[in-house]
Amino acid sequence: MRLPLNWVRDYADIVTTPHEYAEKMTMSGSKVEGYTCEADGIKNVVIGKILKLERHPDSDHLWVCTVDVGQEVPLTIVTGAQNLKEGDLCPTALDGSTLPGGVKIRRGKLRGVESCGMLCSLGELGLTTHDFPFAVEDGIMVLDEEVPVGTDAVKALGMDDVSVEFEITPNRPDCLSIRGLARESAATYGVPFRDH
């Protein structure tokens, strides 16, 4: 069973690292198979707002976007995505950022126009429509709610969590739910359990 560590914190005030949590829970009898950080590999990606969209002068399918990323001056970013409009908020990889799989984003030129970063799709962030059903699969991820410009995308998208995988034995059916594992976590850490 997979357990998001942030959900445990909805029920119990646990301050821990993923490694320590895995060790303590295993020692208490709830065997942890492993854990993964949801945002592994994502660095320097923020929420940007499309201020202006213009056709690329040397391409009929590229767009030149002016994007506010919370810095003094908006960035120019070239994209081939066709699902954008002015005012859209989307994850924006800045110059020097890293995406899952070790992909590095650098400033460069696309058909003669400088691009100072990249607007990100679900796939480029290691996500799917299962994670964000409102997003399109073959275009840039456009947020469906207001988020301050310049916010760290990992935090804004709720990817600042750790998923812990438990091996639940047949004698512990009480641990087959988030609430059950949260209760077990509270008992292991000796903190009160908040039953909502």
PDB file of C-alpha atoms in Angstrom:
ATOM      1  CA  MET A   1       0.000   0.000   0.000  1.00  0.00           C
ATOM      2  CA  ARG A   2       1.265   3.491  -0.863  1.00  0.00           C
ATOM      3  CA  LEU A   3       0.915   6.242   1.722  1.00  0.00           C
ATOM      4  CA  PRO A   4       1.546   9.961   1.087  1.00  0.00           C
ATOM      5  CA  LEU A   5       3.433  11.233   4.138  1.00  0.00           C
ATOM      6  CA  ASN A   6       1.615  14.591   4.017  1.00  0.00           C
ATOM      7  CA  TRP A   7      -1.690  12.737   4.543  1.00  0.00           C
ATOM      8  CA  VAL A   8      -0.308  11.189   7.724  1.00  0.00           C
ATOM      9  CA  ARG A   9       0.407  14.711   8.956  1.00  0.00           C
ATOM     10  CA  ASP A  10      -3.298  15.542   8.551  1.00  0.00           C
ATOM     11  CA  TYR A  11      -3.921  13.094  11.425  1.00  0.00           C
ATOM     12  CA  ALA A  12      -0.772  13.348  13.540  1.00  0.00           C
ATOM     13  CA  ASP A  13       1.921  15.975  14.096  1.00  0.00           C
ATOM     14  CA  ILE A  14       4.944  13.956  13.003  1.00  0.00           C
ATOM     15  CA  VAL A  15       8.250  15.677  12.307  1.00  0.00           C
ATOM     16  CA  THR A  16      10.573  13.243  10.562  1.00  0.00           C
ATOM     17  CA  THR A  17      12.663  12.509   7.497  1.00  0.00           C
ATOM     18  CA  PRO A  18      11.516   9.847   5.011  1.00  0.00           C
ATOM     19  CA  HIS A  19      14.452   7.586   5.968  1.00  0.00           C
ATOM     20  CA  GLU A  20      13.777   7.868   9.704  1.00  0.00           C
ATOM     21  CA  TYR A  21      10.039   7.314   9.170  1.00  0.00           C
ATOM     22  CA  ALA A  22      10.700   4.158   7.119  1.00  0.00           C
ATOM     23  CA  GLU A  23      13.044   2.762   9.782  1.00  0.00           C
ATOM     24  CA  LYS A  24      10.757   3.565  12.730  1.00  0.00           C
ATOM     25  CA  MET A  25       7.640   2.164  11.059  1.00  0.00           C
ATOM     26  CA  THR A  26       9.473  -1.028  10.053  1.00  0.00           C
ATOM     27  CA  MET A  27      10.771  -1.480  13.613  1.00  0.00           C
ATOM     28  CA  SER A  28       7.207  -1.039  14.941  1.00  0.00           C
ATOM     29  CA  GLY A  29       5.979  -3.944  12.799  1.00  0.00           C
ATOM     30  CA  SER A  30       4.639  -2.050   9.747  1.00  0.00           C
ATOM     31  CA  LYS A  31       7.196  -3.060   7.120  1.00  0.00           C
ATOM     32  CA  VAL A  32       8.196  -0.311   4.708  1.00  0.00           C
ATOM     33  CA  GLU A  33       9.238  -1.570   1.273  1.00  0.00           C
ATOM     34  CA  GLY A  34      10.600   1.798   0.182  1.00  0.00           C
ATOM     35  CA  TYR A  35       9.767   5.426  -0.442  1.00  0.00           C
ATOM     36  CA  THR A  36       9.980   7.912  -3.284  1.00  0.00           C
ATOM     37  CA  CYS A  37      10.075  11.692  -3.287  1.00  0.00           C
ATOM     38  CA  GLU A  38       7.481  12.883  -5.792  1.00  0.00           C
ATOM     39  CA  ALA A  39       9.571  15.808  -7.003  1.00  0.00           C
ATOM     40  CA  ASP A  40      12.825  13.890  -7.529  1.00  0.00           C
ATOM     41  CA  GLY A  41      14.846  15.632 -10.188  1.00  0.00           C
ATOM     42  CA  ILE A  42      12.789  18.848 -10.412  1.00  0.00           C
ATOM     43  CA  LYS A  43      14.733  22.007  -9.607  1.00  0.00           C
ATOM     44  CA  ASN A  44      14.239  25.695 -10.429  1.00  0.00           C
ATOM     45  CA  VAL A  45      10.723  25.361 -11.893  1.00  0.00           C
ATOM     46  CA  VAL A  46       8.244  28.094 -10.947  1.00  0.00           C
ATOM     47  CA  ILE A  47       4.714  29.149 -11.818  1.00  0.00           C
ATOM     48  CA  GLY A  48       4.692  31.647 -14.666  1.00  0.00           C
ATOM     49  CA  LYS A  49       1.902  33.758 -16.168  1.00  0.00           C
ATOM     50  CA  ILE A  50       1.577  34.256 -19.927  1.00  0.00           C
ATOM     51  CA  LEU A  51       1.455  38.027 -20.458  1.00  0.00           C
ATOM     52  CA  LYS A  52       1.658  38.033 -24.253  1.00  0.00           C
ATOM     53  CA  LEU A  53       1.539  35.512 -27.117  1.00  0.00           C
ATOM     54  CA  GLU A  54       2.870  36.302 -30.587  1.00  0.00           C
ATOM     55  CA  ARG A  55       3.493  34.148 -33.627  1.00  0.00           C
ATOM     56  CA  HIS A  56       7.159  33.359 -34.229  1.00  0.00           C
ATOM     57  CA  PRO A  57       8.383  35.447 -37.200  1.00  0.00           C
ATOM     58  CA  ASP A  58      10.032  32.420 -38.899  1.00  0.00           C
ATOM     59  CA  SER A  59       7.547  29.643 -38.063  1.00  0.00           C
ATOM     60  CA  ASP A  60       3.864  28.984 -38.538  1.00  0.00           C
ATOM     61  CA  HIS A  61       3.612  26.645 -35.520  1.00  0.00           C
ATOM     62  CA  LEU A  62       5.844  28.293 -32.863  1.00  0.00           C
ATOM     63  CA  TRP A  63       4.749  30.979 -30.383  1.00  0.00           C
ATOM     64  CA  VAL A  64       6.874  33.632 -28.690  1.00  0.00           C
ATOM     65  CA  CYS A  65       5.566  34.080 -25.139  1.00  0.00           C
ATOM     66  CA  THR A  66       6.260  36.866 -22.674  1.00  0.00           C
ATOM     67  CA  VAL A  67       6.096  35.198 -19.259  1.00  0.00           C
ATOM     68  CA  ASP A  68       6.008  36.775 -15.789  1.00  0.00           C
ATOM     69  CA  VAL A  69       7.919  34.464 -13.408  1.00  0.00           C
ATOM     70  CA  GLY A  70       8.118  36.874 -10.484  1.00  0.00           C
ATOM     71  CA  GLN A  71      11.426  38.432 -11.525  1.00  0.00           C
ATOM     72  CA  GLU A  72      12.071  42.104 -12.345  1.00  0.00           C
ATOM     73  CA  VAL A  73      11.768  41.536 -16.073  1.00  0.00           C
ATOM     74  CA  PRO A  74       9.420  39.052 -17.817  1.00  0.00           C
ATOM     75  CA  LEU A  75      11.083  36.239 -19.779  1.00  0.00           C
ATOM     76  CA  THR A  76      10.774  35.448 -23.467  1.00  0.00           C
ATOM     77  CA  ILE A  77      10.044  31.752 -24.035  1.00  0.00           C
ATOM     78  CA  VAL A  78       9.449  30.052 -27.384  1.00  0.00           C
ATOM     79  CA  THR A  79       7.006  27.134 -27.465  1.00  0.00           C
ATOM     80  CA  GLY A  80       5.278  24.952 -30.004  1.00  0.00           C
ATOM     81  CA  ALA A  81       2.263  24.309 -27.756  1.00  0.00           C
ATOM     82  CA  GLN A  82      -1.085  25.321 -29.189  1.00  0.00           C
ATOM     83  CA  ASN A  83      -3.192  25.212 -25.999  1.00  0.00           C
ATOM     84  CA  LEU A  84      -2.086  28.532 -24.446  1.00  0.00           C
ATOM     85  CA  LYS A  85      -3.743  31.924 -24.107  1.00  0.00           C
ATOM     86  CA  GLU A  86      -2.786  35.166 -22.410  1.00  0.00           C
ATOM     87  CA  GLY A  87      -3.353  35.023 -18.644  1.00  0.00           C
ATOM     88  CA  ASP A  88      -2.666  31.280 -18.338  1.00  0.00           C
ATOM     89  CA  LEU A  89      -0.586  30.092 -15.360  1.00  0.00           C
ATOM     90  CA  CYS A  90       1.803  27.243 -16.089  1.00  0.00           C
ATOM     91  CA  PRO A  91       4.943  25.550 -14.725  1.00  0.00           C
ATOM     92  CA  THR A  92       7.976  27.310 -16.164  1.00  0.00           C
ATOM     93  CA  ALA A  93      11.476  25.823 -16.158  1.00  0.00           C
ATOM     94  CA  LEU A  94      13.984  28.646 -15.807  1.00  0.00           C
ATOM     95  CA  ASP A  95      17.478  28.771 -17.282  1.00  0.00           C
ATOM     96  CA  GLY A  96      19.586  26.214 -15.364  1.00  0.00           C
ATOM     97  CA  SER A  97      16.633  24.153 -14.170  1.00  0.00           C
ATOM     98  CA  THR A  98      16.474  20.356 -14.026  1.00  0.00           C
ATOM     99  CA  LEU A  99      13.537  18.087 -14.905  1.00  0.00           C
ATOM    100  CA  PRO A 100      12.964  14.375 -14.196  1.00  0.00           C
ATOM    101  CA  GLY A 101      15.427  12.099 -15.945  1.00  0.00           C
ATOM    102  CA  GLY A 102      18.232  14.632 -15.549  1.00  0.00           C
ATOM    103  CA  VAL A 103      16.992  16.910 -18.352  1.00  0.00           C
ATOM    104  CA  LYS A 104      18.703  20.312 -18.076  1.00  0.00           C
ATOM    105  CA  ILE A 105      17.037  23.453 -19.408  1.00  0.00           C
ATOM    106  CA  ARG A 106      19.300  26.176 -20.764  1.00  0.00           C
ATOM    107  CA  ARG A 107      18.785  29.503 -22.477  1.00  0.00           C
ATOM    108  CA  GLY A 108      19.001  29.111 -26.243  1.00  0.00           C
ATOM    109  CA  LYS A 109      17.672  30.236 -29.610  1.00  0.00           C
ATOM    110  CA  LEU A 110      14.823  28.682 -31.559  1.00  0.00           C
ATOM    111  CA  ARG A 111      14.849  29.827 -35.168  1.00  0.00           C
ATOM    112  CA  GLY A 112      16.643  33.033 -34.247  1.00  0.00           C
ATOM    113  CA  VAL A 113      14.540  34.036 -31.223  1.00  0.00           C
ATOM    114  CA  GLU A 114      16.081  33.693 -27.761  1.00  0.00           C
ATOM    115  CA  SER A 115      14.179  31.430 -25.370  1.00  0.00           C
ATOM    116  CA  CYS A 116      15.018  31.924 -21.680  1.00  0.00           C
ATOM    117  CA  GLY A 117      13.444  28.736 -20.372  1.00  0.00           C
ATOM    118  CA  MET A 118      10.650  26.292 -21.146  1.00  0.00           C
ATOM    119  CA  LEU A 119       6.930  26.012 -20.416  1.00  0.00           C
ATOM    120  CA  CYS A 120       6.296  22.500 -19.073  1.00  0.00           C
ATOM    121  CA  SER A 121       3.827  19.784 -19.974  1.00  0.00           C
ATOM    122  CA  LEU A 122       2.635  17.046 -17.625  1.00  0.00           C
ATOM    123  CA  GLY A 123       5.064  14.517 -19.109  1.00  0.00           C
ATOM    124  CA  GLU A 124       8.038  16.843 -18.741  1.00  0.00           C
ATOM    125  CA  LEU A 125       7.293  17.049 -14.992  1.00  0.00           C
ATOM    126  CA  GLY A 126       6.900  13.267 -14.682  1.00  0.00           C
ATOM    127  CA  LEU A 127       3.108  13.570 -14.297  1.00  0.00           C
ATOM    128  CA  THR A 128       0.053  12.194 -16.106  1.00  0.00           C
ATOM    129  CA  THR A 129      -3.627  13.114 -16.423  1.00  0.00           C
ATOM    130  CA  HIS A 130      -4.145  10.647 -13.555  1.00  0.00           C
ATOM    131  CA  ASP A 131      -2.349  13.203 -11.332  1.00  0.00           C
ATOM    132  CA  PHE A 132      -4.116  16.246 -12.829  1.00  0.00           C
ATOM    133  CA  PRO A 133      -7.287  15.252 -14.722  1.00  0.00           C
ATOM    134  CA  PHE A 134      -7.978  18.862 -15.781  1.00  0.00           C
ATOM    135  CA  ALA A 135      -4.707  19.123 -17.746  1.00  0.00           C
ATOM    136  CA  VAL A 136      -4.272  18.248 -21.411  1.00  0.00           C
ATOM    137  CA  GLU A 137      -1.867  15.454 -22.218  1.00  0.00           C
ATOM    138  CA  ASP A 138      -0.384  16.853 -25.426  1.00  0.00           C
ATOM    139  CA  GLY A 139       0.186  20.486 -24.463  1.00  0.00           C
ATOM    140  CA  ILE A 140       1.521  22.758 -21.747  1.00  0.00           C
ATOM    141  CA  MET A 141       0.072  22.195 -18.272  1.00  0.00           C
ATOM    142  CA  VAL A 142      -2.259  25.103 -17.496  1.00  0.00           C
ATOM    143  CA  LEU A 143      -3.288  25.453 -13.846  1.00  0.00           C
ATOM    144  CA  ASP A 144      -7.001  25.580 -13.065  1.00  0.00           C
ATOM    145  CA  GLU A 145      -6.638  27.768  -9.974  1.00  0.00           C
ATOM    146  CA  GLU A 146      -4.860  30.970  -8.989  1.00  0.00           C
ATOM    147  CA  VAL A 147      -1.308  30.550  -7.706  1.00  0.00           C
ATOM    148  CA  PRO A 148       1.059  33.479  -7.058  1.00  0.00           C
ATOM    149  CA  VAL A 149       3.498  34.055  -9.919  1.00  0.00           C
ATOM    150  CA  GLY A 150       7.020  32.885  -9.063  1.00  0.00           C
ATOM    151  CA  THR A 151       5.838  30.188  -6.606  1.00  0.00           C
ATOM    152  CA  ASP A 152       7.961  27.028  -6.625  1.00  0.00           C
ATOM    153  CA  ALA A 153       6.046  24.663  -8.936  1.00  0.00           C
ATOM    154  CA  VAL A 154       6.856  21.621  -6.767  1.00  0.00           C
ATOM    155  CA  LYS A 155       5.016  23.226  -3.856  1.00  0.00           C
ATOM    156  CA  ALA A 156       2.208  24.706  -5.979  1.00  0.00           C
ATOM    157  CA  LEU A 157       1.467  21.332  -7.599  1.00  0.00           C
ATOM    158  CA  GLY A 158       1.576  19.430  -4.298  1.00  0.00           C
ATOM    159  CA  MET A 159       4.636  17.461  -5.367  1.00  0.00           C
ATOM    160  CA  ASP A 160       6.531  18.260  -2.161  1.00  0.00           C
ATOM    161  CA  ASP A 161       5.521  14.933  -0.664  1.00  0.00           C
ATOM    162  CA  VAL A 162       6.988  11.486  -0.088  1.00  0.00           C
ATOM    163  CA  SER A 163       5.136   8.323  -1.047  1.00  0.00           C
ATOM    164  CA  VAL A 164       5.869   5.447   1.358  1.00  0.00           C
ATOM    165  CA  GLU A 165       5.168   1.868   0.252  1.00  0.00           C
ATOM    166  CA  PHE A 166       4.114  -0.554   2.975  1.00  0.00           C
ATOM    167  CA  GLU A 167       3.868  -4.337   2.917  1.00  0.00           C
ATOM    168  CA  ILE A 168       0.670  -4.995   4.884  1.00  0.00           C
ATOM    169  CA  THR A 169       0.458  -8.460   6.437  1.00  0.00           C
ATOM    170  CA  PRO A 170      -2.858 -10.369   6.672  1.00  0.00           C
ATOM    171  CA  ASN A 171      -3.013  -9.907  10.458  1.00  0.00           C
ATOM    172  CA  ARG A 172      -3.082  -6.067  10.098  1.00  0.00           C
ATOM    173  CA  PRO A 173      -6.235  -5.190   8.104  1.00  0.00           C
ATOM    174  CA  ASP A 174      -6.473  -2.021  10.227  1.00  0.00           C
ATOM    175  CA  CYS A 175      -3.473  -0.706   8.263  1.00  0.00           C
ATOM    176  CA  LEU A 176      -5.158  -1.017   4.869  1.00  0.00           C
ATOM    177  CA  SER A 177      -6.273   2.620   4.936  1.00  0.00           C
ATOM    178  CA  ILE A 178      -4.697   6.057   5.277  1.00  0.00           C
ATOM    179  CA  ARG A 179      -6.425   6.502   8.638  1.00  0.00           C
ATOM    180  CA  GLY A 180      -5.184   3.131   9.894  1.00  0.00           C
ATOM    181  CA  LEU A 181      -1.567   3.808   8.936  1.00  0.00           C
ATOM    182  CA  ALA A 182      -1.818   7.342  10.338  1.00  0.00           C
ATOM    183  CA  ARG A 183      -3.049   5.891  13.658  1.00  0.00           C
ATOM    184  CA  GLU A 184      -0.145   3.424  13.632  1.00  0.00           C
ATOM    185  CA  SER A 185       2.270   6.278  12.839  1.00  0.00           C
ATOM    186  CA  ALA A 186       0.922   8.382  15.721  1.00  0.00           C
ATOM    187  CA  ALA A 187       1.352   5.446  18.105  1.00  0.00           C
ATOM    188  CA  THR A 188       4.892   4.785  16.852  1.00  0.00           C
ATOM    189  CA  TYR A 189       5.901   8.433  17.351  1.00  0.00           C
ATOM    190  CA  GLY A 190       3.976   8.824  20.617  1.00  0.00           C
ATOM    191  CA  VAL A 191       1.891  11.777  19.391  1.00  0.00           C
ATOM    192  CA  PRO A 192      -1.893  12.295  19.589  1.00  0.00           C
ATOM    193  CA  PHE A 193      -4.034  10.966  16.737  1.00  0.00           C
ATOM    194  CA  ARG A 194      -6.614  13.427  15.361  1.00  0.00           C
ATOM    195  CA  ASP A 195      -9.638  11.461  14.155  1.00  0.00           C
ATOM    196  CA  HIS A 196     -11.456  13.773  11.745  1.00  0.00           C
TER     197      HIS A 196
END
